[in-house]
Amino acid sequence: GENVEQHPSTLSVQEGDSAVIKCTYSDSASNYFPWYKQELGKRPQLIIDIRSNVGEKKDQRIAVTLNKTAKHFSLHITETQPEDSAVYFCASRDDKIIFGKGTRLHILP
Amino acid sequence: DSGVTQTPKHLITATGQRVTLRCSPRSGDLSVYWYQQSLDQGLQFLIQYYNGEERAKGNILERFSAQQFPDLHSELNLSSLELGDSALYFCASSQTGFGANVLTFGAGSRLTVL
């Protein structure tokens, strides 16, 4: 079945540094790759997404890159801030939206 | 408020019991998804409905069932509850049931099985 692997499970970065979270997927038919952010005690919310016909997408401090040949995609957060502390989930979609297990990002002061 | 309404917010029950979780999708959304989030776990896909019909199925246990009604609200029924069923159950909705659709999540229903 479809599978999405996400690494690392926990990531600590100094405030102002960059953070990178990586995901791989198994279903070559997947064509949509969203990223969701879940703050403590809250619901997951979409922060950025990318379709299979695009290699990179950027929105202010966050960007996502997609390598369809290698079946992996990554989230990049630059100039990290305390409010970036959260759990981040990648997902891929063919007929189902399957999420990775999440990355807990800690921004250190 | 995301526009997706889930009730109840919290539910405490005993093993062997049966509960029903309810979800009203955002206005205009036709598809409803159910996810289970256990402690320190990711979002496990259970099932998806689109306009009243089952669209996709994940690793949903046979003790669990769901449906989407003509008014598009959905219910997730959990029966013969076990301790391991304790989790946060999220409902999400999207405009259509396929493609590059943004999921809008509800606040979740926290189920505790004692």
Coordinates of C-alpha atoms in Angstrom, one line a residue:
Chain A
G1 CA 0.0 0.0 0.0
E2 CA 0.9 3.6 -0.1
N3 CA 3.5 4.7 2.4
V4 CA 5.0 8.1 3.3
E5 CA 8.2 8.1 5.4
Q6 CA 9.3 11.3 7.1
H7 CA 12.6 12.3 8.7
P8 CA 13.7 13.3 11.2
S9 CA 11.1 12.6 13.9
T10 CA 12.6 15.4 16.0
L11 CA 14.6 18.4 15.0
S12 CA 16.1 21.2 17.1
V13 CA 17.5 24.3 15.5
Q14 CA 18.8 27.6 16.8
E15 CA 16.5 30.5 16.2
G16 CA 17.4 32.2 12.9
D17 CA 18.9 29.0 11.4
S18 CA 17.2 26.9 8.7
A19 CA 15.3 23.7 9.2
V20 CA 14.8 20.9 6.6
I21 CA 12.4 18.0 6.8
K22 CA 12.4 15.3 4.2
C23 CA 9.7 12.8 3.0
T24 CA 9.7 9.9 0.6
Y25 CA 6.6 8.3 -0.9
S26 CA 6.1 4.9 -2.5
D27 CA 3.2 5.4 -4.9
S28 CA 4.5 6.8 -8.2
A29 CA 0.9 7.9 -9.1
S30 CA 0.9 10.4 -6.3
N31 CA 0.4 13.9 -7.7
Y32 CA -0.1 16.2 -4.8
F33 CA 2.1 16.9 -1.8
P34 CA 0.9 19.1 1.0
W35 CA 2.6 20.0 4.3
Y36 CA 0.6 20.6 7.5
K37 CA 1.6 22.3 10.7
Q38 CA 0.1 21.2 14.0
E39 CA 0.7 23.5 17.0
L40 CA 0.4 22.0 20.5
G41 CA -3.2 21.2 21.2
K42 CA -4.5 22.5 17.9
R43 CA -5.7 21.1 14.6
P44 CA -3.3 20.5 11.6
Q45 CA -3.3 23.4 9.1
L46 CA -2.0 23.5 5.6
I47 CA 1.1 25.7 5.3
I48 CA 2.2 24.9 1.7
D49 CA 1.6 22.4 -1.0
I50 CA 3.1 21.4 -4.4
R51 CA 1.7 19.5 -7.4
S52 CA 3.6 16.9 -9.3
N53 CA 4.2 19.2 -12.3
V54 CA 6.2 21.7 -10.3
G55 CA 9.7 21.2 -8.8
E56 CA 9.7 23.9 -6.2
K57 CA 7.4 26.4 -4.6
K58 CA 8.1 29.2 -2.1
D59 CA 6.0 31.2 0.2
Q60 CA 8.0 33.8 2.3
R61 CA 10.2 31.8 4.7
I62 CA 9.0 28.3 3.7
A63 CA 9.6 26.4 0.5
V64 CA 9.0 22.9 -0.7
T65 CA 11.0 21.0 -3.3
L66 CA 9.9 17.8 -5.2
N67 CA 12.0 15.2 -6.9
K68 CA 9.5 12.9 -8.7
T69 CA 12.2 10.6 -10.0
A70 CA 13.6 9.9 -6.6
K71 CA 10.1 10.1 -5.0
H72 CA 11.0 12.5 -2.3
F73 CA 10.0 16.0 -1.3
S74 CA 11.3 18.4 1.4
L75 CA 10.2 21.3 3.5
H76 CA 12.6 24.1 4.0
I77 CA 12.1 26.8 6.7
T78 CA 14.5 29.7 6.7
E79 CA 15.2 32.3 9.4
T80 CA 13.3 30.1 12.0
Q81 CA 11.3 31.9 14.7
P82 CA 9.9 30.7 18.0
E83 CA 6.4 30.4 16.5
D84 CA 7.7 27.8 14.0
S85 CA 7.9 25.3 16.9
A86 CA 5.3 22.7 16.1
V87 CA 4.8 19.2 14.6
Y88 CA 5.0 19.2 10.8
F89 CA 3.4 16.5 8.7
C90 CA 4.1 15.8 5.0
A91 CA 1.5 14.0 2.9
S92 CA 1.0 12.6 -0.5
R93 CA -2.1 11.9 -2.5
D94 CA -3.2 9.5 -5.1
D95 CA -6.6 8.4 -4.2
K96 CA -6.0 8.8 -0.5
I97 CA -4.2 11.4 1.5
I98 CA -1.5 9.6 3.5
F99 CA 0.5 11.5 6.1
G100 CA 4.0 10.9 7.4
K101 CA 4.5 10.3 11.1
G102 CA 5.4 13.9 11.7
T103 CA 8.5 15.9 12.7
R104 CA 8.6 17.7 16.0
L105 CA 10.5 21.0 15.4
H106 CA 12.0 22.8 18.4
I107 CA 13.3 26.3 17.9
L108 CA 16.0 27.0 20.5
P109 CA 16.5 30.6 21.8
Chain B
D1 CA -12.9 28.4 13.8
S2 CA -12.1 26.3 10.6
G3 CA -15.7 25.7 9.7
V4 CA -15.5 22.0 10.3
T5 CA -17.5 21.1 13.5
Q6 CA -16.8 18.0 15.5
T7 CA -18.7 16.7 18.5
P8 CA -18.2 15.8 21.2
K9 CA -14.9 17.5 22.0
H10 CA -14.1 15.0 24.8
L11 CA -15.5 11.6 25.5
I12 CA -14.7 9.2 28.3
T13 CA -16.0 5.7 28.2
A14 CA -15.3 2.1 29.3
T15 CA -13.9 -0.9 27.4
G16 CA -16.5 -2.8 25.4
Q17 CA -18.7 0.3 24.9
R18 CA -19.8 1.9 21.7
V19 CA -19.5 5.6 20.8
T20 CA -20.4 7.9 17.8
L21 CA -18.4 10.8 16.7
R22 CA -20.0 13.5 14.6
C23 CA -18.6 15.8 12.0
S24 CA -20.2 18.6 10.0
P25 CA -18.0 19.7 7.0
R26 CA -17.2 23.2 6.0
S27 CA -20.0 24.8 3.9
G28 CA -19.6 23.9 0.3
D29 CA -17.3 20.9 1.0
L30 CA -18.5 17.6 -0.3
S31 CA -15.9 15.2 1.0
V32 CA -15.2 14.1 4.6
Y33 CA -12.1 12.3 5.9
W34 CA -11.6 10.7 9.3
Y35 CA -8.1 10.4 10.8
Q36 CA -6.9 8.8 14.1
Q37 CA -4.1 10.5 16.0
S38 CA -2.7 8.5 19.0
L39 CA -0.2 9.9 21.5
D40 CA 3.0 10.8 19.6
Q41 CA 1.7 9.2 16.5
G42 CA 1.0 10.6 13.1
L43 CA -2.4 11.0 11.4
Q44 CA -3.7 7.5 10.5
F45 CA -6.1 7.6 7.6
L46 CA -9.3 5.8 8.4
I47 CA -11.9 6.5 5.7
Q48 CA -13.1 9.1 3.2
Y49 CA -16.6 9.9 1.9
Y50 CA -17.6 12.0 -1.1
N51 CA -21.1 13.2 -1.5
G52 CA -22.5 10.4 0.5
E53 CA -20.4 7.6 -1.0
E54 CA -17.4 5.9 0.4
R55 CA -14.4 7.1 -1.6
A56 CA -11.3 5.6 -0.1
K57 CA -10.5 3.3 2.9
G58 CA -7.5 3.1 5.1
N59 CA -6.6 0.8 7.9
I60 CA -10.0 1.1 9.6
L61 CA -10.8 -1.7 12.0
E62 CA -13.8 -3.8 11.5
R63 CA -15.1 -2.6 14.8
F64 CA -15.3 0.9 13.3
S65 CA -17.7 2.1 10.8
A66 CA -18.7 5.4 9.2
Q67 CA -21.2 7.0 6.9
Q68 CA -22.0 10.3 5.3
F69 CA -25.6 11.5 5.3
P70 CA -27.5 13.4 2.6
D71 CA -26.9 16.7 4.4
L72 CA -23.1 15.8 4.2
H73 CA -22.5 15.4 7.9
S74 CA -20.6 12.3 8.8
E75 CA -20.5 9.9 11.8
L76 CA -17.8 7.6 12.9
N77 CA -19.0 4.7 15.0
L78 CA -16.5 2.9 17.2
S79 CA -17.7 -0.3 18.9
S80 CA -16.3 -2.9 21.3
L81 CA -13.9 -0.3 22.5
E82 CA -10.4 -1.2 23.7
L83 CA -7.9 0.7 25.7
G84 CA -5.8 1.2 22.5
D85 CA -8.7 3.1 20.8
S86 CA -7.9 6.0 23.1
A87 CA -6.9 8.8 20.6
L88 CA -7.8 12.1 19.1
Y89 CA -10.1 11.6 16.1
F90 CA -10.0 14.3 13.5
C91 CA -12.5 14.9 10.8
A92 CA -11.4 17.0 7.8
S93 CA -13.3 18.2 4.8
S94 CA -12.5 19.3 1.2
Q95 CA -14.3 20.7 -1.7
T96 CA -14.0 17.6 -3.9
G97 CA -12.8 14.1 -3.1
F98 CA -9.7 14.0 -5.3
G99 CA -6.8 15.9 -6.7
A100 CA -5.1 18.9 -5.2
N101 CA -7.6 19.5 -2.5
V102 CA -6.8 21.3 0.7
L103 CA -8.0 19.5 3.8
T104 CA -9.6 21.7 6.5
F105 CA -9.5 19.9 9.9
G106 CA -11.9 20.1 12.7
A107 CA -10.8 20.6 16.3
G108 CA -10.9 16.8 17.0
S109 CA -12.8 14.5 19.4
R110 CA -10.6 13.2 22.2
L111 CA -11.7 9.7 23.1
T112 CA -10.5 8.1 26.4
V113 CA -11.3 4.5 27.0
L114 CA -10.9 3.3 30.6

